[in-house]
XYZ file of C-alpha atoms in Angstrom:
551
model
C 0.000 0.000 0.000
C 1.422 3.385 -1.028
C 2.022 6.153 1.593
C -0.705 8.261 -0.039
C -3.191 5.397 0.280
C -2.278 4.905 3.960
C -2.940 8.600 4.621
C -6.350 8.425 2.952
C -7.310 5.296 4.873
C -6.306 6.888 8.189
C -8.262 10.027 7.356
C -11.323 7.932 6.566
C -11.023 6.011 9.863
C -10.710 9.226 11.832
C -13.806 10.568 10.113
C -15.778 7.447 11.052
C -14.666 7.381 14.659
C -15.376 10.984 15.606
C -19.016 11.954 15.990
C -18.387 15.569 14.964
C -15.410 14.907 12.708
C -15.058 16.799 9.461
C -15.800 14.927 6.242
C -12.780 13.063 4.798
C -10.194 14.840 2.639
C -8.576 13.553 -0.555
C -5.306 15.263 -1.493
C -3.745 15.397 -4.953
C -0.708 17.103 -6.463
C -0.913 17.540 -10.230
C 1.881 18.709 -12.496
C 0.538 19.998 -15.807
C 3.068 19.742 -18.640
C 3.323 19.551 -22.387
C 4.323 16.225 -23.897
C 4.403 14.639 -27.318
C 1.472 12.317 -27.950
C 0.303 10.583 -31.120
C -3.141 9.075 -30.560
C -3.865 9.142 -34.312
C -0.308 8.225 -35.290
C 0.648 11.882 -35.851
C 2.983 13.400 -33.219
C 1.434 16.482 -31.638
C 1.667 18.597 -28.529
C -0.466 17.185 -25.721
C -1.305 18.374 -22.219
C -0.368 15.801 -19.593
C -1.230 15.612 -15.910
C 1.511 13.870 -13.939
C 2.764 12.576 -17.267
C -0.572 10.937 -18.119
C -2.904 11.280 -21.099
C -5.768 11.188 -20.299
C -5.211 12.523 -16.795
C -5.621 10.527 -13.557
C -9.076 9.500 -12.394
C -10.489 10.943 -9.187
C -12.341 8.319 -7.163
C -14.297 10.030 -4.375
C -17.327 9.535 -2.145
C -20.235 11.842 -1.402
C -19.229 14.671 0.980
C -15.487 14.154 0.437
C -13.365 17.294 0.399
C -11.199 17.355 -2.721
C -7.907 19.285 -2.500
C -5.906 19.457 -5.743
C -2.661 21.454 -5.922
C -2.148 22.216 -9.628
C 1.290 23.288 -10.857
C 1.216 24.925 -14.281
C 4.366 24.061 -16.250
C 2.893 25.232 -19.563
C 3.925 28.430 -21.303
C 0.312 29.671 -21.158
C -2.186 30.451 -18.371
C -4.182 27.379 -17.374
C -7.457 26.490 -15.649
C -9.284 23.264 -14.818
C -13.060 23.006 -14.589
C -15.151 20.198 -13.097
C -17.893 19.190 -15.501
C -21.100 18.546 -13.568
C -19.768 19.119 -10.037
C -22.231 21.560 -8.519
C -19.801 23.454 -6.237
C -22.544 24.384 -3.788
C -22.096 28.024 -2.679
C -18.603 27.932 -4.189
C -18.257 29.271 -7.732
C -14.782 30.364 -6.590
C -13.625 26.850 -7.540
C -15.497 26.537 -10.824
C -12.402 26.967 -12.973
C -13.909 29.041 -15.785
C -12.339 32.333 -16.890
C -15.457 34.208 -15.798
C -14.987 33.037 -12.208
C -11.240 32.497 -11.736
C -7.986 34.139 -12.711
C -5.954 31.563 -14.603
C -2.871 29.936 -13.110
C 0.131 31.775 -14.630
C 2.963 29.784 -16.203
C 5.344 28.513 -13.544
C 2.809 29.032 -10.714
C 0.380 26.838 -8.819
C -3.107 27.037 -7.384
C -4.907 24.719 -4.969
C -8.524 23.872 -5.753
C -10.582 22.949 -2.701
C -14.184 21.856 -3.079
C -16.602 19.381 -1.548
C -18.545 16.872 -3.634
C -21.677 17.525 -1.637
C -24.997 15.731 -2.155
C -23.958 14.201 -5.464
C -23.287 10.731 -6.817
C -22.365 9.553 -10.247
C -20.035 10.036 -13.194
C -18.333 13.294 -14.151
C -15.080 14.543 -15.662
C -12.658 17.445 -15.446
C -11.093 19.329 -18.349
C -8.893 22.366 -19.138
C -11.158 25.337 -19.831
C -8.792 27.981 -21.214
C -8.738 28.622 -24.948
C -8.483 25.405 -26.956
C -6.514 23.475 -24.303
C -9.285 20.874 -24.263
C -8.127 19.818 -27.750
C -4.753 18.765 -26.289
C -5.893 16.559 -23.412
C -5.722 17.493 -19.740
C -9.053 15.765 -19.068
C -9.888 12.808 -16.847
C -12.690 10.978 -15.077
C -14.213 12.052 -11.761
C -16.522 9.645 -9.990
C -18.514 10.211 -6.815
C -19.574 7.049 -5.001
C -22.464 6.801 -2.583
C -21.651 6.520 1.112
C -22.065 3.038 2.578
C -25.094 4.138 4.597
C -26.921 5.235 1.437
C -27.736 2.261 -0.798
C -27.727 2.501 -4.579
C -30.472 0.834 -6.664
C -28.290 -2.012 -7.967
C -25.895 -4.608 -6.602
C -22.209 -3.665 -6.343
C -20.486 -4.451 -9.655
C -17.451 -6.701 -9.876
C -15.453 -3.689 -11.084
C -15.974 -0.085 -12.127
C -14.479 1.226 -15.393
C -14.109 4.780 -16.708
C -14.568 5.129 -20.485
C -13.690 8.561 -21.893
C -14.832 8.868 -25.497
C -14.384 11.881 -27.710
C -13.564 13.220 -31.137
C -9.941 14.175 -31.770
C -7.989 16.527 -34.018
C -4.487 15.815 -35.308
C -3.564 19.516 -35.129
C -2.032 21.145 -32.032
C -4.425 23.177 -29.876
C -2.544 26.382 -30.782
C -3.141 25.718 -34.486
C -6.859 25.177 -33.877
C -7.018 28.429 -31.910
C -5.329 30.329 -34.734
C -7.825 28.935 -37.228
C -10.725 30.175 -35.103
C -9.081 33.543 -34.485
C -8.731 33.940 -38.235
C -12.446 33.394 -38.714
C -12.211 29.813 -39.959
C -13.705 26.577 -38.614
C -11.685 23.743 -37.114
C -13.624 21.456 -39.455
C -14.386 17.812 -38.856
C -12.390 15.736 -36.385
C -9.621 13.457 -37.610
C -10.779 10.526 -35.497
C -12.357 9.214 -32.305
C -10.578 8.117 -29.128
C -11.500 5.778 -26.281
C -9.388 6.555 -23.210
C -6.902 8.370 -25.418
C -6.519 5.597 -28.019
C -8.088 4.489 -31.280
C -7.755 0.799 -30.428
C -5.318 0.131 -33.266
C -1.530 0.481 -33.385
C 0.369 2.049 -36.291
C 0.240 -1.255 -38.212
C -3.543 -1.550 -37.848
C -3.423 -4.330 -35.264
C -5.567 -4.291 -32.130
C -4.005 -2.736 -29.076
C -3.906 -4.582 -25.763
C -7.294 -5.107 -24.083
C -8.598 -2.037 -22.289
C -10.531 -4.050 -19.691
C -10.573 -7.686 -18.541
C -13.746 -9.286 -17.154
C -14.712 -12.633 -15.683
C -17.529 -14.672 -17.153
C -20.820 -14.367 -15.282
C -19.956 -11.152 -13.454
C -21.497 -7.703 -13.923
C -19.423 -4.556 -14.484
C -20.092 -0.831 -14.427
C -18.900 1.318 -17.325
C -18.914 5.112 -16.854
C -19.016 6.618 -20.341
C -18.315 10.343 -20.798
C -18.081 12.315 -24.038
C -15.060 14.568 -23.424
C -14.694 15.626 -27.067
C -14.840 19.027 -28.715
C -18.008 18.914 -30.761
C -19.246 15.550 -32.017
C -22.091 13.428 -30.668
C -20.992 9.799 -30.372
C -22.776 6.472 -30.225
C -21.421 3.872 -27.796
C -22.065 0.132 -27.904
C -20.457 -3.170 -26.904
C -20.298 -6.058 -29.333
C -22.946 -8.732 -28.554
C -23.744 -7.251 -25.118
C -26.722 -5.353 -23.732
C -26.276 -2.295 -21.534
C -28.491 -1.511 -18.553
C -28.588 2.252 -17.974
C -28.385 3.075 -14.250
C -27.125 6.668 -14.016
C -26.561 9.758 -16.124
C -24.932 13.067 -15.201
C -25.221 12.233 -11.498
C -28.801 10.918 -11.351
C -30.012 7.341 -11.032
C -32.310 6.353 -13.862
C -35.048 3.844 -14.521
C -33.010 0.818 -15.568
C -33.888 0.353 -19.221
C -31.755 -1.888 -21.411
C -30.124 -0.596 -24.619
C -28.084 -1.935 -27.522
C -26.382 1.450 -27.908
C -26.485 4.943 -26.443
C -26.027 8.365 -28.006
C -23.712 10.399 -25.790
C -23.619 14.083 -26.711
C -20.743 16.449 -25.993
C -20.295 16.936 -22.237
C -22.618 14.111 -21.130
C -21.902 11.051 -18.958
C -23.752 7.731 -18.650
C -23.287 4.689 -16.392
C -24.290 1.254 -17.636
C -24.160 -2.229 -16.140
C -22.965 -4.975 -18.483
C -22.973 -8.657 -17.583
C -20.224 -10.826 -19.072
C -22.709 -13.507 -20.124
C -21.448 -14.365 -23.622
C -19.042 -16.984 -24.934
C -15.642 -16.235 -23.354
C -13.538 -14.431 -25.968
C -12.589 -10.841 -26.832
C -15.264 -8.273 -27.713
C -15.094 -4.739 -29.087
C -16.547 -1.693 -27.445
C -17.287 0.828 -30.177
C -17.586 4.620 -30.296
C -18.632 6.192 -33.592
C -19.567 9.672 -34.725
C -23.173 10.681 -35.213
C -24.740 13.140 -37.670
C -21.624 13.343 -39.866
C -21.563 12.394 -43.531
C -18.473 10.214 -43.074
C -18.706 8.092 -39.910
C -15.530 7.740 -37.861
C -15.167 4.796 -35.499
C -12.877 3.764 -32.666
C -12.722 0.437 -30.853
C -11.307 -1.002 -27.659
C -11.161 -4.599 -26.532
C -12.926 -6.143 -23.564
C -11.307 -9.488 -22.817
C -12.915 -12.357 -20.947
C -10.266 -13.677 -18.535
C -8.225 -16.433 -20.151
C -9.446 -15.661 -23.673
C -7.152 -16.239 -26.637
C -9.870 -15.707 -29.238
C -9.843 -12.321 -30.990
C -13.047 -10.328 -31.399
C -15.263 -10.729 -34.434
C -14.355 -8.240 -37.136
C -18.061 -7.534 -37.694
C -18.850 -4.420 -35.641
C -22.394 -3.729 -34.467
C -24.039 -1.079 -36.611
C -24.728 2.319 -35.145
C -28.057 4.129 -35.507
C -28.893 6.537 -38.327
C -30.583 9.949 -38.107
C -31.318 12.289 -35.253
C -34.949 11.102 -34.890
C -33.605 7.819 -33.467
C -31.618 9.798 -30.919
C -34.632 11.920 -29.995
C -36.772 8.812 -29.475
C -34.088 7.312 -27.243
C -34.057 10.474 -25.115
C -37.794 10.066 -24.566
C -37.148 6.706 -22.854
C -34.919 8.215 -20.148
C -36.654 8.497 -16.780
C -35.477 9.439 -13.287
C -35.505 6.687 -10.672
C -37.717 8.342 -8.060
C -37.399 5.434 -5.602
C -33.602 5.518 -5.347
C -32.405 6.610 -1.918
C -29.017 8.000 -2.935
C -28.145 11.696 -2.876
C -30.273 13.787 -5.192
C -28.998 16.794 -7.138
C -30.558 20.059 -5.956
C -31.785 18.391 -2.736
C -33.725 21.423 -1.492
C -36.953 19.998 -2.880
C -36.918 20.976 -6.526
C -37.365 17.335 -7.537
C -41.084 18.181 -7.117
C -40.492 20.452 -10.092
C -43.816 19.664 -11.770
C -45.759 21.401 -9.006
C -43.576 24.525 -8.691
C -44.849 27.739 -10.270
C -42.637 29.123 -13.027
C -41.581 32.683 -12.151
C -39.733 33.464 -15.386
C -39.301 32.054 -18.880
C -36.036 32.695 -20.731
C -35.746 31.824 -24.410
C -32.176 31.492 -25.692
C -31.437 31.397 -29.421
C -28.013 30.320 -30.675
C -26.832 31.971 -33.883
C -23.815 32.126 -36.189
C -22.853 35.545 -37.470
C -20.033 37.541 -39.039
C -18.477 40.354 -37.007
C -15.615 42.349 -38.499
C -15.293 39.825 -41.292
C -14.862 36.892 -38.891
C -17.178 34.188 -37.641
C -18.675 34.661 -34.180
C -21.310 32.652 -32.342
C -23.899 34.337 -30.143
C -26.764 33.764 -27.730
C -29.651 36.224 -28.039
C -27.557 38.646 -30.031
C -24.530 38.781 -27.700
C -21.260 36.997 -28.422
C -19.373 36.576 -25.162
C -15.803 37.711 -24.694
C -13.800 37.263 -21.500
C -12.583 40.487 -19.890
C -9.153 40.719 -18.255
C -10.829 40.791 -14.850
C -12.975 37.697 -14.170
C -16.650 38.559 -13.811
C -16.993 36.981 -10.375
C -14.091 38.999 -8.984
C -15.415 42.227 -10.501
C -18.770 41.559 -8.867
C -17.277 40.641 -5.477
C -15.040 43.731 -5.416
C -17.948 45.903 -6.588
C -16.296 47.223 -9.745
C -18.707 45.768 -12.302
C -19.146 49.192 -13.921
C -15.491 49.001 -15.017
C -15.699 45.458 -16.387
C -19.145 44.514 -17.727
C -22.826 45.381 -17.909
C -25.567 43.089 -16.677
C -28.363 41.813 -18.916
C -27.190 42.793 -22.374
C -29.345 39.837 -23.400
C -33.047 39.790 -22.773
C -35.425 36.961 -21.944
C -36.408 36.716 -25.614
C -34.146 36.766 -28.676
C -33.832 40.044 -30.593
C -35.048 40.466 -34.153
C -33.139 38.307 -36.617
C -31.621 41.331 -38.361
C -30.363 42.932 -35.121
C -26.629 43.604 -34.885
C -24.603 41.213 -32.703
C -22.760 42.704 -29.731
C -19.362 41.300 -28.738
C -19.040 41.823 -24.985
C -19.050 40.006 -21.640
C -22.453 38.327 -21.477
C -23.885 38.268 -17.943
C -27.521 37.603 -17.089
C -28.959 37.961 -13.589
C -31.310 35.463 -11.944
C -33.149 36.128 -8.703
C -32.023 33.845 -5.899
C -34.242 30.812 -5.263
C -36.619 31.490 -8.151
C -37.897 28.685 -10.366
C -37.132 29.406 -13.996
C -37.927 27.820 -17.342
C -35.231 28.087 -20.031
C -35.944 27.348 -23.674
C -33.043 26.598 -26.018
C -33.852 27.104 -29.697
C -31.434 25.777 -32.298
C -32.124 27.028 -35.850
C -28.948 25.445 -37.238
C -28.489 22.145 -39.094
C -26.176 20.651 -36.454
C -26.806 19.326 -32.955
C -26.227 21.758 -30.116
C -25.254 20.752 -26.562
C -25.644 23.057 -23.554
C -24.102 22.780 -20.104
C -24.816 24.808 -16.950
C -22.187 24.945 -14.198
C -23.288 24.865 -10.555
C -26.633 23.181 -11.147
C -28.587 20.199 -12.271
C -31.749 20.936 -14.219
C -34.778 19.057 -15.508
C -34.986 18.648 -19.308
C -38.757 18.503 -19.536
C -39.359 18.706 -23.271
C -37.962 18.642 -26.796
C -39.513 19.126 -30.180
C -38.990 20.215 -33.774
C -39.384 23.789 -34.974
C -39.931 26.725 -32.651
C -41.160 26.540 -29.068
C -44.541 27.999 -28.109
C -46.573 28.000 -24.919
C -48.543 25.093 -26.372
C -45.316 23.080 -26.257
C -45.739 22.827 -22.486
C -48.494 20.281 -23.082
C -45.777 17.811 -24.094
C -43.608 18.323 -20.991
C -42.661 15.497 -18.658
C -43.543 17.019 -15.289
C -42.994 13.883 -13.214
C -39.689 12.075 -13.764
C -37.407 13.936 -16.154
C -33.800 13.003 -15.328
C -32.002 15.739 -13.401
C -28.773 16.468 -15.281
C -26.289 19.188 -16.222
C -25.882 18.879 -20.015
C -28.584 18.544 -22.646
C -28.697 18.344 -26.423
C -30.797 20.456 -28.774
C -31.451 18.772 -32.105
C -31.211 20.584 -35.464
C -33.977 23.125 -36.068
C -35.520 22.122 -32.747
C -36.037 23.292 -29.182
C -35.328 21.906 -25.717
C -36.917 23.132 -22.473
C -35.378 22.838 -19.005
C -36.540 23.883 -15.529
C -34.560 24.581 -12.379
C -34.452 26.492 -9.119
C -31.620 29.028 -8.960
C -30.719 28.200 -5.356
C -26.919 28.110 -5.718
C -25.456 31.582 -5.264
C -22.497 32.472 -7.455
C -21.448 33.311 -11.013
C -22.131 30.322 -13.257
C -21.228 29.547 -16.855
C -23.963 28.506 -19.294
C -22.201 27.387 -22.453
C -22.284 25.496 -25.668
C -20.280 22.298 -25.298
C -19.483 22.548 -29.012
C -16.086 23.971 -28.173
C -15.397 26.114 -31.255
C -18.766 27.797 -30.650
C -17.909 28.267 -26.985
C -14.496 29.711 -27.953
C -16.126 32.153 -30.364
C -18.730 33.476 -27.936
C -21.619 31.040 -27.543
C -21.773 31.226 -23.770
C -22.991 33.476 -21.005
C -22.721 33.762 -17.237
C -25.644 33.763 -14.839
C -25.162 35.847 -11.707
C -27.178 34.533 -8.761
C -26.771 36.814 -5.755
C -28.140 36.134 -2.301
C -29.580 39.318 -0.804
C -28.498 38.121 2.670
C -24.754 38.303 1.830
C -24.276 35.391 4.219
C -21.996 32.335 4.351
C -25.240 30.387 4.727
C -25.763 31.064 1.018
C -22.258 31.553 -0.389
C -18.720 30.980 0.858
C -16.309 33.841 1.353
C -13.559 34.411 -1.165
C -10.769 31.866 -0.540
C -7.556 33.093 1.085
C -5.499 31.715 -1.798
C -7.580 33.193 -4.605
C -5.566 34.374 -7.584
C -5.994 38.019 -8.483
C -5.642 39.604 -11.891
C -6.849 42.588 -13.883
C -8.471 45.477 -12.067
C -8.721 43.699 -8.682
C -5.010 42.892 -8.327
C -4.295 45.457 -5.615
C -7.751 46.276 -4.265
C -8.508 45.792 -0.543
C -10.812 42.898 0.294
C -14.477 43.771 0.920
C -15.891 42.865 4.361
C -16.375 39.076 4.619
C -19.774 37.422 4.670
C -21.065 36.742 8.167
């Protein structure tokens, strides 16, 4: 047993033995460096964490305190964000440029957050610029405490499966393309845990996972890519869906699952077939030319290679929409619920505000920009959260440049910091309308929400008749199909400055995001934590005195 493991075990024992003991701590030291990688056979600059691509997995339990000391050895500022971790009362740790100053080259910063009232499968990723295209991502799982049962038997093992599209160009090249007003185009391939499944000669790589016949295993599948929806399936095996984006689901069985950018799913798979090797498959969706990656699951003792006949993936977005309609929240599960303050009774809560958000592509100054409701976001030198906390917003940004309804289609697009306010603890309906021919994917930091409806065309008040007001799965990322709408509902009960963004990363990079400021009128640590002692300062707040702390 390593010294680090001994420390964690001792901390856990102390936490169990003391009635009023603090929740256990998990400590990590991460060195972020460049390194040469070649996942598609082409050497390129990658971002490694402790020399690893993808980065190390975080295996935690509900209520654990996570402390990660990140040393930035890159030649650029760097930030990590935690996809789907709600950071209750603590947007100081969110790791987006609107909430945090980036870690300068040669410096370090310690993230400290608690995985409170959550269970499930998540991931972390680098949020600055196009760093996500170079790696720096990894799995983050939150297990249920022993006293809180989960709605399935413990699996024989628990596997993280990070799938995503991949580009053979360096992240700096992709950024220059976007800055010049061009698109990054289609991906060059698909990866599963950083590999295509084939070596440079076209032979299968070593098995990714080994299983024993008759046993059941959990696979946590996350789409960590830049833009492409992917379909995931396992040769000859059925998958029982048990969790998505941190919520337990009704346990339907599927041959394959569409996983859109930024989403995570957990499935149980029983090794009940003839002992041999089998392929897991990830393939692109909604592209003219399908790209596919494989990885091998080996039954223990097998010497038989997998069949070369891969299971076919689905065709068309209507199939994907119909699959989404089958997803239901497991209302009888006793594990931690996202947004535990009672909003899971969302169908009986009165809507206080409806916000309709329209994503658009436009040309500004001869270059492509992407916008939401006529505003294309740009990050100021001073992070929005710090400007708000130090009360200098008038020098950095203006609130509510976007309205609750999209402007006229011929209205000029504004390029500016895009910050919308939401009244604390109000229940709000948000409509995403996607007039484009490609799938959109939206993520909201700091919250889980209820995707209650989807449909083709434009949303209207009559669309509410189609809503699922009973058991929509609480989650943090949702797709919007081409020329369609998606409706979500949530209570804004988590004070802070939170990023609402397109997970299609070139669109995010070119402005398709906004921040939602949720301020508690009480200015109390009951509602939001004080600014951390180690917070990095930059821009206009570098030398300002601290405001009085929350009481």
